[in-house]
Amino acid sequence: MPFPNIDPIAIAIGPIAIRWYALAYLLGVLLGAGYGYLLLKNERLWHRGAPPFAAKDIWDFAFWAMLAIVIGGRAGYVLFYNLPYYAQNPLEIINTLDGGMSYHGGMLGLMLAAILFTRSKGGNWLSSLDLLGAVATIGIFLGRIANFINAELYGAPTDAPWGVVFPTDPLQVARHPSQLYEALLEGLLLFLVIRIATHVFYALRKPGLVAGIFAIGYALSRIAVELVRLPDIQLGYLYFGWVTMGQILSLPILLGGVVLVIYAITRRENPLRP
């Protein structure tokens, strides 16, 4: 399949250019906040009818979230994927024009922001992580679509009929569109799974359960897709000719998700606690 002719620049006004990648981050936060508002407003979904904070506060948190995603994503990329280079070129840390964002770093930054914001409101921080788990798939979906438009983070060569020849590939061979695999698995499919969990099985009533489901689903999807996605060129495969940094960083998320699910399911209520 030839690569669709999509300009990575969505809007250009003179010297000012706005890329689809930037719009994906912005739209992901706005749509996530909008969906989060609906979840927070529906108090019957939550443990004891108490969401982590008031629905109206989601717009304040959206500002926190945007900063946390950008700072955490950039810090994660610097630390996990190219630390030797940035140690020698520290001024390049703030240069994001050529990409360089880590989803794992952004996720950690977002979790920290949610915990701090919720504590400032006196809410249950585990429920705030559940809220993130319910809305984060929206941003992930849009971000992976933007990766595809940028013709970056593509996969290994393939003979599959849906293989794509990316314009940035020096070999110009058909490759796995791994960005779309992740958009479907980590984004769309995981959103549907969590939606069923929250609105059919009322998983938000067990603090930590939705966050655990998200962590397990994301980690398994990422580990699977990394089997066909090419690793960052400066790192390559770390072990056995197939283990990547993305897989290694997903293992703690998988373990954390399992712990959260077990805790949420087995947690006993304190009848004396209001």
Short mmCIF file of C-alpha atoms in Angstrom, two decimals:
data_model
loop_
_atom_site.label_atom_id
_atom_site.label_comp_id
_atom_site.label_asym_id
_atom_site.label_seq_id
_atom_site.Cartn_x
_atom_site.Cartn_y
_atom_site.Cartn_z
CA MET A 1 0.00 0.00 0.00
CA PRO A 2 1.32 3.45 -0.80
CA PHE A 3 1.37 5.93 2.05
CA PRO A 4 -1.61 8.32 1.96
CA ASN A 5 -0.62 11.82 0.98
CA ILE A 6 -1.22 13.58 4.29
CA ASP A 7 0.74 16.72 5.14
CA PRO A 8 2.07 16.50 8.74
CA ILE A 9 1.34 20.24 9.00
CA ALA A 10 -2.37 20.72 9.61
CA ILE A 11 -2.44 24.53 9.52
CA ALA A 12 0.17 26.96 8.19
CA ILE A 13 -0.15 30.72 8.48
CA GLY A 14 3.02 32.38 7.24
CA PRO A 15 5.93 31.15 9.36
CA ILE A 16 3.56 29.62 11.92
CA ALA A 17 2.89 25.91 11.40
CA ILE A 18 0.63 23.75 13.54
CA ARG A 19 1.21 20.02 13.17
CA TRP A 20 -1.28 17.21 13.48
CA TYR A 21 0.90 15.82 16.27
CA ALA A 22 0.37 18.93 18.40
CA LEU A 23 -3.34 18.95 17.62
CA ALA A 24 -3.57 15.30 18.66
CA TYR A 25 -2.21 16.18 22.11
CA LEU A 26 -4.54 19.16 22.47
CA LEU A 27 -7.62 17.37 21.15
CA GLY A 28 -6.83 14.30 23.24
CA VAL A 29 -6.83 16.38 26.42
CA LEU A 30 -10.00 18.29 25.48
CA LEU A 31 -11.97 15.21 24.44
CA GLY A 32 -10.64 13.31 27.45
CA ALA A 33 -11.73 16.14 29.73
CA GLY A 34 -15.16 16.22 28.10
CA TYR A 35 -15.65 12.49 28.56
CA GLY A 36 -14.24 12.75 32.08
CA TYR A 37 -16.80 15.45 32.86
CA LEU A 38 -19.62 13.09 31.92
CA LEU A 39 -18.16 10.33 34.08
CA LEU A 40 -17.67 12.60 37.08
CA LYS A 41 -21.17 14.02 36.75
CA ASN A 42 -22.68 10.52 36.85
CA GLU A 43 -22.17 9.97 40.58
CA ARG A 44 -23.89 6.58 40.62
CA LEU A 45 -20.91 5.15 38.74
CA TRP A 46 -18.51 5.89 41.60
CA HIS A 47 -17.64 4.29 44.92
CA ARG A 48 -20.23 5.44 47.48
CA GLY A 49 -21.47 7.94 44.93
CA ALA A 50 -18.34 10.07 45.38
CA PRO A 51 -16.20 10.85 42.31
CA PRO A 52 -12.58 11.91 43.02
CA PHE A 53 -13.48 15.58 42.48
CA ALA A 54 -16.35 17.67 41.18
CA ALA A 55 -17.18 17.49 37.49
CA LYS A 56 -16.63 21.24 37.06
CA ASP A 57 -13.02 20.85 38.24
CA ILE A 58 -12.09 18.67 35.26
CA TRP A 59 -11.29 21.78 33.22
CA ASP A 60 -8.77 22.94 35.83
CA PHE A 61 -7.27 19.46 35.82
CA ALA A 62 -7.05 19.54 32.01
CA PHE A 63 -4.46 22.32 32.32
CA TRP A 64 -2.49 20.22 34.81
CA ALA A 65 -2.81 17.24 32.48
CA MET A 66 -1.43 19.06 29.44
CA LEU A 67 1.64 20.23 31.35
CA ALA A 68 2.15 16.80 32.91
CA ILE A 69 1.93 14.99 29.57
CA VAL A 70 4.41 17.29 27.85
CA ILE A 71 6.90 17.47 30.72
CA GLY A 72 6.60 13.80 31.64
CA GLY A 73 6.69 12.65 28.03
CA ARG A 74 9.80 14.65 27.24
CA ALA A 75 11.56 13.70 30.48
CA GLY A 76 10.74 10.05 29.86
CA TYR A 77 12.20 10.14 26.37
CA VAL A 78 15.37 11.84 27.57
CA LEU A 79 15.89 9.39 30.45
CA PHE A 80 14.76 6.16 28.86
CA TYR A 81 15.63 6.49 25.18
CA ASN A 82 18.56 8.84 24.57
CA LEU A 83 20.20 9.92 27.84
CA PRO A 84 23.84 9.89 26.58
CA TYR A 85 22.98 12.30 23.76
CA TYR A 86 21.09 14.74 25.97
CA ALA A 87 23.75 14.56 28.66
CA GLN A 88 26.17 15.95 26.07
CA ASN A 89 23.62 18.35 24.55
CA PRO A 90 21.45 19.56 27.47
CA LEU A 91 19.96 22.48 25.54
CA GLU A 92 18.40 19.98 23.13
CA ILE A 93 16.18 18.69 25.93
CA ILE A 94 13.72 21.53 25.36
CA ASN A 95 13.79 21.11 21.57
CA THR A 96 10.75 18.98 20.71
CA LEU A 97 10.44 20.09 17.08
CA ASP A 98 11.99 16.81 15.88
CA GLY A 99 9.80 14.64 18.13
CA GLY A 100 11.03 12.68 21.09
CA MET A 101 8.17 11.99 23.50
CA SER A 102 7.69 8.91 25.66
CA TYR A 103 4.20 7.60 26.32
CA HIS A 104 5.44 5.89 29.46
CA GLY A 105 6.90 9.17 30.73
CA GLY A 106 3.75 11.05 29.85
CA MET A 107 1.69 8.44 31.66
CA LEU A 108 3.78 8.78 34.82
CA GLY A 109 3.52 12.57 34.69
CA LEU A 110 -0.24 12.36 34.24
CA MET A 111 -0.61 9.94 37.17
CA LEU A 112 1.38 12.23 39.46
CA ALA A 113 -0.67 15.25 38.39
CA ALA A 114 -3.94 13.37 39.02
CA ILE A 115 -2.86 12.27 42.49
CA LEU A 116 -1.72 15.74 43.54
CA PHE A 117 -4.79 17.44 42.07
CA THR A 118 -7.18 15.00 43.72
CA ARG A 119 -5.48 15.28 47.11
CA SER A 120 -5.85 19.06 46.88
CA LYS A 121 -9.60 18.49 46.46
CA GLY A 122 -9.82 15.94 49.27
CA GLY A 123 -10.85 13.08 46.97
CA ASN A 124 -9.84 9.44 46.58
CA TRP A 125 -6.63 9.34 44.54
CA LEU A 126 -7.24 5.76 43.44
CA SER A 127 -10.51 6.89 41.88
CA SER A 128 -8.62 9.65 40.07
CA LEU A 129 -6.38 6.99 38.51
CA ASP A 130 -9.54 5.16 37.49
CA LEU A 131 -10.70 8.35 35.80
CA LEU A 132 -7.42 8.54 33.89
CA GLY A 133 -7.74 4.92 32.84
CA ALA A 134 -11.21 5.60 31.47
CA VAL A 135 -10.22 8.65 29.40
CA ALA A 136 -6.54 8.12 28.48
CA THR A 137 -7.35 5.80 25.59
CA ILE A 138 -8.80 8.76 23.67
CA GLY A 139 -5.48 10.60 23.67
CA ILE A 140 -3.55 7.43 22.89
CA PHE A 141 -5.73 6.76 19.85
CA LEU A 142 -5.25 10.26 18.48
CA GLY A 143 -1.53 10.26 19.26
CA ARG A 144 -0.94 7.04 17.34
CA ILE A 145 -2.88 8.35 14.36
CA ALA A 146 -0.61 11.41 14.44
CA ASN A 147 2.43 9.09 14.52
CA PHE A 148 1.10 7.46 11.35
CA ILE A 149 0.59 10.84 9.66
CA ASN A 150 4.18 11.74 10.59
CA ALA A 151 5.36 8.43 9.05
CA GLU A 152 7.26 7.61 12.24
CA LEU A 153 7.49 4.64 14.61
CA TYR A 154 6.64 2.21 11.81
CA GLY A 155 7.18 -1.53 11.92
CA ALA A 156 9.32 -4.23 10.39
CA PRO A 157 9.04 -5.28 6.72
CA THR A 158 5.99 -7.39 5.93
CA ASP A 159 4.35 -9.24 3.03
CA ALA A 160 0.87 -8.58 4.46
CA PRO A 161 -1.49 -6.87 2.00
CA TRP A 162 -1.94 -3.98 4.43
CA GLY A 163 1.79 -3.22 4.59
CA VAL A 164 2.58 0.44 4.01
CA VAL A 165 5.52 2.03 2.20
CA PHE A 166 6.40 5.02 4.37
CA PRO A 167 8.01 8.06 2.69
CA THR A 168 10.55 8.37 5.52
CA ASP A 169 11.77 4.78 5.07
CA PRO A 170 15.18 4.74 3.32
CA LEU A 171 14.58 1.19 2.07
CA GLN A 172 11.12 1.97 0.67
CA VAL A 173 9.68 -1.45 1.49
CA ALA A 174 6.23 -2.38 2.78
CA ARG A 175 6.16 -2.30 6.58
CA HIS A 176 3.74 -3.05 9.40
CA PRO A 177 1.71 0.10 10.16
CA SER A 178 2.43 -0.45 13.85
CA GLN A 179 1.06 2.99 14.73
CA LEU A 180 -2.38 1.87 13.55
CA TYR A 181 -2.07 -1.42 15.45
CA GLU A 182 -1.47 0.56 18.63
CA ALA A 183 -4.27 3.00 17.85
CA LEU A 184 -6.70 0.10 17.53
CA LEU A 185 -5.46 -1.93 20.52
CA GLU A 186 -4.35 0.69 23.06
CA GLY A 187 -6.92 3.21 21.91
CA LEU A 188 -10.19 1.94 20.44
CA LEU A 189 -10.37 -1.63 21.77
CA LEU A 190 -9.20 -0.71 25.28
CA PHE A 191 -11.69 2.19 25.37
CA LEU A 192 -14.54 -0.22 24.56
CA VAL A 193 -13.38 -2.74 27.17
CA ILE A 194 -13.21 -0.07 29.87
CA ARG A 195 -16.53 1.44 28.78
CA ILE A 196 -18.19 -1.94 29.33
CA ALA A 197 -16.42 -2.27 32.68
CA THR A 198 -17.58 1.16 33.89
CA HIS A 199 -21.15 1.18 32.60
CA VAL A 200 -22.14 -2.50 32.64
CA PHE A 201 -20.16 -3.88 35.59
CA TYR A 202 -19.80 -0.56 37.50
CA ALA A 203 -16.05 -1.03 37.90
CA LEU A 204 -15.59 2.55 39.12
CA ARG A 205 -17.28 1.51 42.37
CA LYS A 206 -14.14 -0.45 43.22
CA PRO A 207 -11.32 2.13 43.44
CA GLY A 208 -8.27 1.03 41.47
CA LEU A 209 -10.05 -1.53 39.26
CA VAL A 210 -10.40 0.58 36.11
CA ALA A 211 -6.84 1.88 36.47
CA GLY A 212 -5.69 -1.74 36.74
CA ILE A 213 -7.66 -2.81 33.68
CA PHE A 214 -6.18 0.07 31.71
CA ALA A 215 -2.63 -0.72 32.83
CA ILE A 216 -2.95 -4.40 31.93
CA GLY A 217 -4.58 -3.68 28.58
CA TYR A 218 -2.08 -1.00 27.62
CA ALA A 219 0.95 -3.02 28.67
CA LEU A 220 -0.13 -6.22 26.88
CA SER A 221 -1.00 -4.27 23.72
CA ARG A 222 2.29 -2.38 23.74
CA ILE A 223 4.37 -5.51 24.39
CA ALA A 224 2.60 -7.33 21.54
CA VAL A 225 2.94 -4.53 18.98
CA GLU A 226 6.61 -4.02 19.86
CA LEU A 227 7.23 -7.47 18.34
CA VAL A 228 6.66 -5.95 14.89
CA ARG A 229 7.49 -2.29 15.59
CA LEU A 230 11.05 -1.19 14.92
CA PRO A 231 12.91 0.02 18.03
CA ASP A 232 14.46 3.48 18.26
CA ILE A 233 17.57 3.42 16.12
CA GLN A 234 19.86 4.69 18.88
CA LEU A 235 18.83 1.78 21.13
CA GLY A 236 17.98 -1.11 18.83
CA TYR A 237 16.91 -4.42 20.34
CA LEU A 238 18.20 -4.75 23.87
CA TYR A 239 18.12 -8.54 24.39
CA PHE A 240 17.70 -11.71 22.33
CA GLY A 241 17.22 -9.78 19.11
CA TRP A 242 13.60 -8.85 19.89
CA VAL A 243 13.27 -7.28 23.37
CA THR A 244 12.79 -3.49 23.18
CA MET A 245 12.85 -0.64 25.66
CA GLY A 246 9.11 -0.17 25.15
CA GLN A 247 8.49 -3.75 26.29
CA ILE A 248 10.73 -3.39 29.34
CA LEU A 249 9.01 -0.16 30.39
CA SER A 250 5.62 -1.84 29.97
CA LEU A 251 6.41 -4.67 32.39
CA PRO A 252 6.13 -2.52 35.58
CA ILE A 253 2.85 -1.13 34.22
CA LEU A 254 1.58 -4.66 33.69
CA LEU A 255 2.61 -5.69 37.20
CA GLY A 256 1.10 -2.55 38.71
CA GLY A 257 -2.14 -3.23 36.86
CA VAL A 258 -2.36 -6.78 38.20
CA VAL A 259 -1.75 -5.50 41.75
CA LEU A 260 -4.47 -2.84 41.38
CA VAL A 261 -7.02 -5.31 40.04
CA ILE A 262 -6.34 -7.80 42.86
CA TYR A 263 -6.47 -5.03 45.47
CA ALA A 264 -9.72 -3.59 44.11
CA ILE A 265 -11.46 -6.95 43.94
CA THR A 266 -10.32 -8.26 47.33
CA ARG A 267 -10.49 -4.96 49.28
CA ARG A 268 -12.90 -5.10 52.20
CA GLU A 269 -14.99 -2.13 53.18
CA ASN A 270 -14.61 -0.58 56.62
CA PRO A 271 -18.20 -0.28 57.93
CA LEU A 272 -17.14 2.42 60.41
CA ARG A 273 -15.67 4.63 57.72
CA PRO A 274 -18.07 7.29 56.45
#
